[in-house]
Amino acid sequence: MNILVTGGAGYIGSHTCVALLEAGHTVIVADNLCNSSAETLERVKQITGREITFYQIDVTDAAATNTIFANHSIDGVIHFAGLKAVGESVEKPLVYYYNNIVSTMVLAQACLKYGVPRFVFSSSATVYGENQVPFVEDMPLLPSTNPYGESKAMSERILTDIAKANPDWSVALLRYFNPVGAHESGLIGEAPAGIPNNLMPYITQVAKGKLDKLRVFGNDYPTVDGTGVRDYIHVLDLAEGHVTALAKLTAGVHIYNLGTGHGVSVLQLVQAFKEANGLDLPYEIAARRPGDIAECYADASKAERDWGWTAKRNLVAMCRDAWRFEKSVSRGRFL
Ligand code: NAD
Ligand code: WQD
């Protein structure tokens, strides 16, 4: 299939390009490079030995986006392009709502105009809010405490309504848990700008000596050891979930969790990282981070039952691959 991957130069998008190319699909990337670099796409080509057609455009720009649909016979869209920093979304709500929602509407409109039957959307476990774990796809969503999460819930709603009105259209709403790790080549991975917000890149930067120690945000949660519990999933497992979604998608709206179904605490991840890589990792206990929930992990059984998809790579692989990539990033990030 010819697949348009928006945000294909980003962290999850680039790994998904690898998985798509390896599965034999043709990949067209649309990315404005606001949080990535074209160098990443060169590395995807290096890994796969395949070509990618790249458009440096903003997918909120309907004219530029429509040009891609006019130039290619597209069979499916995977919409990764979006802004994702929770804290920044509180500071700049309009920027987040505009970018994340308008991009979704522009792409949906182009799909309908050009008769593109498949749409796969990057949603997030954040839409479950403070529901009871494990999170199941048919739970009522709870309001987020931030515009980023709301932009995902609203995009889900918009796509659901459009699909209802266009019964031949196929939409997958994929709710990602916590993607970590990198391609085993060490060529592509997560290289956030500035001080990382997320745990794994923070850990790898402490291990490298770029940051002096990890601050563990709270050890008084009602969890196994008091620290926050999350469902970490290897980014390549997540990437392969998209290839499966494209293959299995039928008409209508289909919601799937992409997680492992296992909760891991902050201290358990620190321990796993130390053991996997034979390193020490200095940390201290700090105050809770505002907005954090105690536990977030998937009921991952629906994707397995319907699609035969499960995450295969374990915590050791996630820690080793994340560290291998961090060691290989000489300039800090590809920008
Ligand atoms: P990322 O920032 O690495 O990738 C996003 C890409 O989209 C970047 O290359 C950026 O340049 C591009 N982009 C952003 N806005 C654009 C626009 N208007 N037009 C064109 N390109 C644009 O982020 P990621 O971690 O790869 O996340 C991909 C998607 O998955 C996002 O939608 C994110 O919200 C969602 N998601 C991420 C996580 C996570 O923890 N990483 C979890 C759940 C959901
Ligand atoms: C994981 C755990 C922290 C950093 C965020 C978004 C979510 C999704 C994924 C896009 C928590 C703890 C973290 C640190 C720490 N993104 N932690 N010290 O918060 O589960 O999810 O990214 O959709 O929407 O909210 O991920 O990696 O930031 O935190 O102790 O320096 O690590 O408190 O328990 P989170 P995270």
Tab-separated table of C-alpha atoms and ligand atoms in Angstrom:
chain	number	residue	atom	x	y	z
A	1	MET	CA	0.000	0.000	0.000
A	2	ASN	CA	0.991	3.661	-0.433
A	3	ILE	CA	0.935	5.077	3.077
A	4	LEU	CA	1.063	8.775	3.965
A	5	VAL	CA	2.810	9.111	7.327
A	6	THR	CA	2.376	12.554	8.886
A	7	GLY	CA	4.998	13.281	11.533
A	8	GLY	CA	7.097	10.519	9.972
A	9	ALA	CA	10.389	12.183	10.935
A	10	GLY	CA	9.449	12.083	14.632
A	11	TYR	CA	10.151	9.479	17.266
A	12	ILE	CA	7.268	7.028	16.764
A	13	GLY	CA	6.756	8.006	13.114
A	14	SER	CA	10.327	7.166	12.080
A	15	HIS	CA	10.177	3.706	13.674
A	16	THR	CA	6.833	3.137	11.999
A	17	CYS	CA	8.356	4.103	8.642
A	18	VAL	CA	10.946	1.364	9.200
A	19	ALA	CA	8.236	-1.182	10.019
A	20	LEU	CA	6.100	-0.143	7.030
A	21	LEU	CA	9.015	-0.279	4.584
A	22	GLU	CA	10.099	-3.645	5.936
A	23	ALA	CA	6.545	-4.929	5.461
A	24	GLY	CA	6.743	-3.879	1.780
A	25	HIS	CA	4.675	-0.693	1.859
A	26	THR	CA	5.592	2.524	0.052
A	27	VAL	CA	5.993	5.481	2.410
A	28	ILE	CA	5.298	9.158	1.829
A	29	VAL	CA	6.185	11.409	4.781
A	30	ALA	CA	4.689	14.830	5.553
A	31	ASP	CA	6.441	16.641	8.388
A	32	ASN	CA	7.186	20.293	9.111
A	33	LEU	CA	10.267	19.278	11.158
A	34	CYS	CA	9.144	21.405	14.133
A	35	ASN	CA	10.330	18.644	16.468
A	36	SER	CA	12.535	16.480	14.252
A	37	SER	CA	15.104	16.507	11.486
A	38	ALA	CA	15.264	15.282	7.895
A	39	GLU	CA	18.443	13.420	8.936
A	40	THR	CA	16.195	10.903	10.690
A	41	LEU	CA	14.586	9.996	7.360
A	42	GLU	CA	18.054	9.464	5.844
A	43	ARG	CA	18.700	7.017	8.650
A	44	VAL	CA	15.405	5.231	8.009
A	45	LYS	CA	16.521	4.805	4.399
A	46	GLN	CA	19.902	3.530	5.602
A	47	ILE	CA	18.257	0.957	7.891
A	48	THR	CA	15.807	-0.338	5.304
A	49	GLY	CA	17.627	0.218	2.000
A	50	ARG	CA	14.362	1.734	0.719
A	51	GLU	CA	13.374	5.192	-0.549
A	52	ILE	CA	10.921	7.596	1.087
A	53	THR	CA	9.133	10.508	-0.566
A	54	PHE	CA	9.345	13.482	1.787
A	55	TYR	CA	7.212	16.636	1.837
A	56	GLN	CA	8.312	19.309	4.306
A	57	ILE	CA	4.875	20.800	4.908
A	58	ASP	CA	2.605	21.704	7.767
A	59	VAL	CA	-0.436	19.435	7.743
A	60	THR	CA	-2.647	22.238	9.035
A	61	ASP	CA	-2.038	23.782	5.570
A	62	ALA	CA	-4.904	22.304	3.538
A	63	ALA	CA	-3.548	23.367	0.139
A	64	ALA	CA	-0.112	21.841	0.746
A	65	THR	CA	-1.655	18.684	2.191
A	66	ASN	CA	-4.071	18.274	-0.722
A	67	THR	CA	-1.149	18.469	-3.140
A	68	ILE	CA	0.231	15.251	-1.667
A	69	PHE	CA	-3.102	13.496	-2.131
A	70	ALA	CA	-3.275	14.781	-5.708
A	71	ASN	CA	0.269	13.592	-6.473
A	72	HIS	CA	-0.034	10.080	-5.040
A	73	SER	CA	-2.620	7.350	-5.008
A	74	ILE	CA	-2.767	6.983	-1.238
A	75	ASP	CA	-4.243	3.852	0.365
A	76	GLY	CA	-3.966	4.928	3.981
A	77	VAL	CA	-2.905	7.739	6.303
A	78	ILE	CA	-1.165	7.373	9.645
A	79	HIS	CA	-1.475	10.673	11.473
A	80	PHE	CA	1.376	11.095	13.964
A	81	ALA	CA	1.962	14.819	13.401
A	82	GLY	CA	1.156	16.642	16.593
A	83	LEU	CA	2.542	18.570	19.507
A	84	LYS	CA	2.908	16.416	22.600
A	85	ALA	CA	4.404	18.280	25.567
A	86	VAL	CA	1.769	18.250	28.304
A	87	GLY	CA	3.216	21.189	30.279
A	88	GLU	CA	3.687	23.344	27.178
A	89	SER	CA	0.058	22.672	26.199
A	90	VAL	CA	-1.069	24.349	29.446
A	91	GLU	CA	1.041	27.422	28.575
A	92	LYS	CA	-0.010	27.509	24.905
A	93	PRO	CA	-3.475	25.951	24.635
A	94	LEU	CA	-4.374	27.647	21.370
A	95	VAL	CA	-1.214	26.420	19.665
A	96	TYR	CA	-1.953	22.863	20.792
A	97	TYR	CA	-5.649	22.840	19.923
A	98	TYR	CA	-4.989	24.445	16.542
A	99	ASN	CA	-2.120	22.169	15.541
A	100	ASN	CA	-3.535	18.882	16.791
A	101	ILE	CA	-7.171	19.352	15.824
A	102	VAL	CA	-6.889	21.317	12.577
A	103	SER	CA	-4.306	18.836	11.245
A	104	THR	CA	-6.738	15.999	11.936
A	105	MET	CA	-9.592	17.801	10.159
A	106	VAL	CA	-7.463	18.768	7.141
A	107	LEU	CA	-6.346	15.166	6.699
A	108	ALA	CA	-9.832	13.732	7.175
A	109	GLN	CA	-11.173	16.166	4.608
A	110	ALA	CA	-8.464	15.193	2.119
A	111	CYS	CA	-9.180	11.480	2.686
A	112	LEU	CA	-12.846	11.982	1.895
A	113	LYS	CA	-12.113	14.204	-1.100
A	114	TYR	CA	-9.586	11.781	-2.617
A	115	GLY	CA	-11.327	8.556	-1.575
A	116	VAL	CA	-8.604	7.355	0.801
A	117	PRO	CA	-10.211	4.505	2.758
A	118	ARG	CA	-7.958	4.089	5.838
A	119	PHE	CA	-7.051	6.505	8.626
A	120	VAL	CA	-4.943	5.561	11.631
A	121	PHE	CA	-4.794	8.121	14.433
A	122	SER	CA	-2.188	8.508	17.199
A	123	SER	CA	-4.185	8.800	20.360
A	124	SER	CA	-2.972	8.417	23.898
A	125	ALA	CA	-3.728	6.623	27.133
A	126	THR	CA	-4.043	10.097	28.592
A	127	VAL	CA	-7.701	10.106	27.391
A	128	TYR	CA	-8.562	7.600	30.163
A	129	GLY	CA	-7.643	10.125	32.858
A	130	GLU	CA	-8.104	8.759	36.359
A	131	ASN	CA	-10.114	5.673	35.410
A	132	GLN	CA	-9.486	2.422	37.251
A	133	VAL	CA	-6.546	0.415	35.829
A	134	PRO	CA	-6.237	-1.578	33.672
A	135	PHE	CA	-7.670	0.785	31.059
A	136	VAL	CA	-10.143	-0.874	28.701
A	137	GLU	CA	-11.128	0.633	25.345
A	138	ASP	CA	-14.840	0.949	26.129
A	139	MET	CA	-14.403	2.881	29.395
A	140	PRO	CA	-15.986	6.329	29.414
A	141	LEU	CA	-13.204	8.848	28.910
A	142	LEU	CA	-12.473	11.224	31.760
A	143	PRO	CA	-11.555	14.855	31.147
A	144	SER	CA	-7.840	15.540	31.045
A	145	THR	CA	-6.203	18.180	33.132
A	146	ASN	CA	-4.430	19.620	30.093
A	147	PRO	CA	-5.096	20.822	26.527
A	148	TYR	CA	-2.836	18.142	25.035
A	149	GLY	CA	-5.036	15.352	26.385
A	150	GLU	CA	-8.187	17.219	25.408
A	151	SER	CA	-6.880	17.656	21.864
A	152	LYS	CA	-6.549	13.867	21.591
A	153	ALA	CA	-10.018	13.201	23.007
A	154	MET	CA	-11.519	15.822	20.667
A	155	SER	CA	-9.711	14.424	17.632
A	156	GLU	CA	-11.058	10.972	18.508
A	157	ARG	CA	-14.561	12.401	18.698
A	158	ILE	CA	-14.247	14.286	15.414
A	159	LEU	CA	-12.976	11.199	13.570
A	160	THR	CA	-15.733	9.061	15.102
A	161	ASP	CA	-18.446	11.458	13.929
A	162	ILE	CA	-16.963	11.705	10.425
A	163	ALA	CA	-16.775	7.911	10.182
A	164	LYS	CA	-20.408	7.577	11.281
A	165	ALA	CA	-21.447	9.899	8.482
A	166	ASN	CA	-19.222	8.068	5.960
A	167	PRO	CA	-19.805	4.364	6.618
A	168	ASP	CA	-17.233	3.143	4.067
A	169	TRP	CA	-14.399	4.940	5.854
A	170	SER	CA	-12.107	2.970	8.203
A	171	VAL	CA	-10.625	4.637	11.254
A	172	ALA	CA	-8.328	3.190	13.905
A	173	LEU	CA	-7.924	5.193	17.103
A	174	LEU	CA	-4.759	3.808	18.646
A	175	ARG	CA	-4.191	4.702	22.279
A	176	TYR	CA	-0.484	4.481	23.005
A	177	PHE	CA	0.835	3.874	26.482
A	178	ASN	CA	4.459	4.882	27.219
A	179	PRO	CA	6.691	4.273	24.186
A	180	VAL	CA	10.389	3.911	25.004
A	181	GLY	CA	13.501	2.397	23.431
A	182	ALA	CA	14.912	2.785	19.966
A	183	HIS	CA	15.769	0.865	16.818
A	184	GLU	CA	18.434	-1.740	17.590
A	185	SER	CA	20.790	-0.156	15.025
A	186	GLY	CA	21.169	2.864	17.337
A	187	LEU	CA	20.494	5.083	14.306
A	188	ILE	CA	17.064	6.402	15.271
A	189	GLY	CA	15.470	6.964	18.654
A	190	GLU	CA	14.082	9.611	20.972
A	191	ALA	CA	16.153	12.786	21.140
A	192	PRO	CA	14.089	15.427	22.927
A	193	ALA	CA	15.059	19.090	22.888
A	194	GLY	CA	16.297	20.536	26.188
A	195	ILE	CA	15.720	18.761	29.483
A	196	PRO	CA	13.516	15.718	28.880
A	197	ASN	CA	10.000	15.644	30.340
A	198	ASN	CA	9.714	11.875	30.082
A	199	LEU	CA	11.308	9.298	32.304
A	200	MET	CA	13.338	7.121	29.907
A	201	PRO	CA	15.153	9.926	28.077
A	202	TYR	CA	15.839	11.519	31.454
A	203	ILE	CA	17.339	8.249	32.677
A	204	THR	CA	19.557	7.842	29.602
A	205	GLN	CA	20.821	11.422	29.941
A	206	VAL	CA	21.687	10.825	33.617
A	207	ALA	CA	23.494	7.622	32.602
A	208	LYS	CA	25.456	9.617	30.025
A	209	GLY	CA	26.358	12.287	32.595
A	210	LYS	CA	24.427	15.069	30.826
A	211	LEU	CA	22.161	15.365	33.891
A	212	ASP	CA	23.434	14.747	37.408
A	213	LYS	CA	20.635	12.626	38.865
A	214	LEU	CA	17.100	11.459	38.316
A	215	ARG	CA	14.388	13.010	40.432
A	216	VAL	CA	11.720	10.427	41.201
A	217	PHE	CA	8.435	12.315	41.339
A	218	GLY	CA	6.786	10.970	44.487
A	219	ASN	CA	7.168	7.748	46.483
A	220	ASP	CA	3.864	7.943	48.337
A	221	TYR	CA	1.467	6.716	45.648
A	222	PRO	CA	-0.675	3.667	46.408
A	223	THR	CA	1.508	1.446	44.185
A	224	VAL	CA	3.901	-1.477	44.600
A	225	ASP	CA	6.741	0.748	45.930
A	226	GLY	CA	5.063	4.160	46.159
A	227	THR	CA	6.356	5.412	42.777
A	228	GLY	CA	4.254	5.963	39.654
A	229	VAL	CA	3.357	2.927	37.562
A	230	ARG	CA	3.254	3.032	33.745
A	231	ASP	CA	2.956	0.630	30.815
A	232	TYR	CA	6.252	1.020	28.939
A	233	ILE	CA	6.157	-0.351	25.410
A	234	HIS	CA	9.084	-0.741	23.006
A	235	VAL	CA	8.664	1.783	20.187
A	236	LEU	CA	9.215	-0.942	17.572
A	237	ASP	CA	6.362	-3.005	18.999
A	238	LEU	CA	4.233	0.110	18.802
A	239	ALA	CA	5.406	0.689	15.215
A	240	GLU	CA	4.475	-2.867	14.240
A	241	GLY	CA	1.035	-2.321	15.760
A	242	HIS	CA	0.422	0.279	13.038
A	243	VAL	CA	1.353	-2.143	10.269
A	244	THR	CA	-1.109	-4.622	11.780
A	245	ALA	CA	-3.805	-1.957	12.094
A	246	LEU	CA	-3.523	-1.109	8.386
A	247	ALA	CA	-3.769	-4.760	7.434
A	248	LYS	CA	-6.759	-5.547	9.653
A	249	LEU	CA	-8.777	-2.358	9.439
A	250	THR	CA	-12.387	-2.686	8.303
A	251	ALA	CA	-15.038	-0.004	7.799
A	252	GLY	CA	-16.083	1.924	10.899
A	253	VAL	CA	-14.261	3.187	13.975
A	254	HIS	CA	-12.030	0.818	15.900
A	255	ILE	CA	-10.345	1.712	19.170
A	256	TYR	CA	-7.293	-0.198	20.369
A	257	ASN	CA	-4.892	0.131	23.257
A	258	LEU	CA	-1.275	-0.373	22.240
A	259	GLY	CA	0.496	-1.313	25.450
A	260	THR	CA	1.983	-4.405	27.057
A	261	GLY	CA	-0.679	-4.781	29.742
A	262	HIS	CA	2.014	-4.672	32.472
A	263	GLY	CA	2.607	-1.872	34.935
A	264	VAL	CA	6.191	-0.962	35.892
A	265	SER	CA	7.079	1.518	38.641
A	266	VAL	CA	9.695	4.264	38.327
A	267	LEU	CA	12.040	2.425	40.689
A	268	GLN	CA	11.494	-0.863	38.832
A	269	LEU	CA	12.434	0.858	35.569
A	270	VAL	CA	15.539	2.367	37.184
A	271	GLN	CA	16.545	-1.083	38.449
A	272	ALA	CA	15.908	-2.704	35.060
A	273	PHE	CA	17.988	-0.002	33.334
A	274	LYS	CA	20.893	-0.514	35.737
A	275	GLU	CA	20.828	-4.288	35.311
A	276	ALA	CA	20.338	-4.272	31.540
A	277	ASN	CA	23.256	-1.916	30.969
A	278	GLY	CA	25.548	-2.644	33.929
A	279	LEU	CA	25.447	0.977	35.076
A	280	ASP	CA	24.730	2.915	38.226
A	281	LEU	CA	22.016	5.542	38.143
A	282	PRO	CA	21.938	8.223	40.833
A	283	TYR	CA	18.476	9.305	41.901
A	284	GLU	CA	16.663	11.132	44.675
A	285	ILE	CA	13.056	11.141	45.768
A	286	ALA	CA	11.340	14.445	44.969
A	287	ALA	CA	7.813	15.852	45.295
A	288	ARG	CA	4.983	14.527	43.161
A	289	ARG	CA	4.692	16.132	39.718
A	290	PRO	CA	1.381	18.034	39.401
A	291	GLY	CA	-1.094	16.264	37.114
A	292	ASP	CA	0.486	12.792	37.454
A	293	ILE	CA	-1.708	9.798	38.202
A	294	ALA	CA	-0.593	6.835	40.310
A	295	GLU	CA	-1.075	4.074	37.763
A	296	CYS	CA	-1.605	3.839	34.021
A	297	TYR	CA	-1.521	0.525	32.202
A	298	ALA	CA	-3.470	-1.133	29.457
A	299	ASP	CA	-5.796	-4.000	29.168
A	300	ALA	CA	-4.020	-5.086	25.988
A	301	SER	CA	-6.253	-8.063	25.222
A	302	LYS	CA	-8.424	-6.526	22.481
A	303	ALA	CA	-5.584	-6.057	19.968
A	304	GLU	CA	-4.428	-9.609	20.634
A	305	ARG	CA	-7.934	-11.065	20.338
A	306	ASP	CA	-8.912	-9.180	17.163
A	307	TRP	CA	-5.596	-8.678	15.423
A	308	GLY	CA	-3.193	-11.224	16.928
A	309	TRP	CA	-0.938	-8.291	17.900
A	310	THR	CA	1.015	-8.269	21.160
A	311	ALA	CA	4.102	-6.389	22.289
A	312	LYS	CA	7.071	-8.782	22.075
A	313	ARG	CA	10.104	-6.873	23.369
A	314	ASN	CA	10.753	-6.897	27.115
A	315	LEU	CA	11.972	-4.262	29.550
A	316	VAL	CA	15.606	-5.325	29.113
A	317	ALA	CA	15.384	-4.714	25.351
A	318	MET	CA	13.717	-1.331	25.961
A	319	CYS	CA	16.515	-0.276	28.357
A	320	ARG	CA	19.363	-1.571	26.200
A	321	ASP	CA	18.047	-0.018	23.012
A	322	ALA	CA	17.325	3.343	24.679
A	323	TRP	CA	20.871	3.421	26.082
A	324	ARG	CA	22.495	2.337	22.806
A	325	PHE	CA	20.771	5.232	21.042
A	326	GLU	CA	21.681	7.768	23.736
A	327	LYS	CA	25.342	6.756	23.458
A	328	SER	CA	25.224	7.192	19.679
A	329	VAL	CA	23.688	10.689	19.700
A	330	SER	CA	26.740	12.893	19.399
A	331	ARG	CA	24.997	16.237	18.923
A	332	GLY	CA	22.352	15.710	21.592
A	333	ARG	CA	19.601	15.638	19.003
A	334	PHE	CA	19.236	15.738	15.239
A	335	LEU	CA	18.357	19.391	14.867
B	1	NAD	P1	7.451	13.653	17.876
B	1	NAD	O1	7.384	15.066	18.301
B	1	NAD	O2	8.766	12.970	17.909
B	1	NAD	O3	6.851	13.488	16.399
B	1	NAD	C1	5.818	14.307	15.916
B	1	NAD	C2	6.237	14.785	14.532
B	1	NAD	O4	5.197	15.586	13.985
B	1	NAD	C3	7.502	15.648	14.556
B	1	NAD	O5	8.395	15.162	13.565
B	1	NAD	C4	7.015	17.059	14.212
B	1	NAD	O6	7.975	17.781	13.494
B	1	NAD	C5	5.766	16.733	13.395
B	1	NAD	N1	4.701	17.749	13.400
B	1	NAD	C6	4.075	18.309	14.472
B	1	NAD	N2	3.111	19.141	14.062
B	1	NAD	C7	3.109	19.105	12.694
B	1	NAD	C8	2.327	19.726	11.692
B	1	NAD	N3	1.353	20.596	11.986
B	1	NAD	N4	2.596	19.447	10.398
B	1	NAD	C9	3.584	18.577	10.083
B	1	NAD	N5	4.353	17.966	10.977
B	1	NAD	C10	4.113	18.219	12.283
B	1	NAD	O7	6.375	12.852	18.758
B	1	NAD	P2	6.121	11.287	18.909
B	1	NAD	O8	6.508	10.894	20.278
B	1	NAD	O9	6.705	10.567	17.754
B	1	NAD	O10	4.542	11.270	18.856
B	1	NAD	C11	3.839	10.990	17.656
B	1	NAD	C12	2.342	11.064	17.918
B	1	NAD	O11	2.000	10.120	18.921
B	1	NAD	C13	1.865	12.429	18.444
B	1	NAD	O12	0.614	12.719	17.878
B	1	NAD	C14	1.743	12.204	19.943
B	1	NAD	O13	0.793	13.053	20.507
B	1	NAD	C15	1.298	10.754	19.973
B	1	NAD	N6	1.631	10.088	21.241
B	1	NAD	C16	2.920	10.096	21.702
B	1	NAD	C17	3.236	9.467	22.905
B	1	NAD	C18	4.632	9.493	23.439
B	1	NAD	O14	4.799	9.252	24.629
B	1	NAD	N7	5.661	9.752	22.646
B	1	NAD	C19	2.225	8.831	23.630
B	1	NAD	C20	0.920	8.844	23.136
B	1	NAD	C21	0.635	9.475	21.926
B	2	WQD	C1	6.455	8.355	33.708
B	2	WQD	C2	6.613	8.197	35.223
B	2	WQD	C3	6.500	10.266	36.413
B	2	WQD	C4	10.174	11.976	34.791
B	2	WQD	C5	3.473	11.385	29.401
B	2	WQD	C6	2.248	12.116	28.938
B	2	WQD	C7	1.319	11.188	28.208
B	2	WQD	C8	2.061	10.426	27.094
B	2	WQD	C9	3.352	9.857	27.538
B	2	WQD	C10	1.659	11.475	25.010
B	2	WQD	C11	5.641	9.062	36.010
B	2	WQD	C12	7.866	9.643	36.557
B	2	WQD	C13	9.107	11.147	35.067
B	2	WQD	C14	11.146	12.229	35.808
B	2	WQD	C15	9.928	10.784	37.279
B	2	WQD	N1	2.397	11.281	26.006
B	2	WQD	N2	8.989	10.552	36.299
B	2	WQD	N3	10.982	11.608	37.020
B	2	WQD	O1	3.590	11.162	32.535
B	2	WQD	O2	3.164	8.705	32.074
B	2	WQD	O3	3.061	10.320	30.241
B	2	WQD	O4	4.135	10.832	28.253
B	2	WQD	O5	0.528	11.145	24.829
B	2	WQD	O6	0.274	11.941	27.717
B	2	WQD	O7	1.577	12.660	30.067
B	2	WQD	O8	5.249	9.764	31.196
B	2	WQD	O9	7.690	9.511	31.144
B	2	WQD	O10	6.708	11.719	31.882
B	2	WQD	O11	6.501	9.738	33.370
B	2	WQD	O12	9.820	10.257	38.392
B	2	WQD	O13	12.102	12.989	35.628
B	2	WQD	O14	7.923	8.642	35.574
B	2	WQD	O15	6.096	10.874	37.605
B	2	WQD	O16	5.280	8.340	37.167
B	2	WQD	P1	3.713	10.014	31.638
B	2	WQD	P2	6.606	10.242	31.847
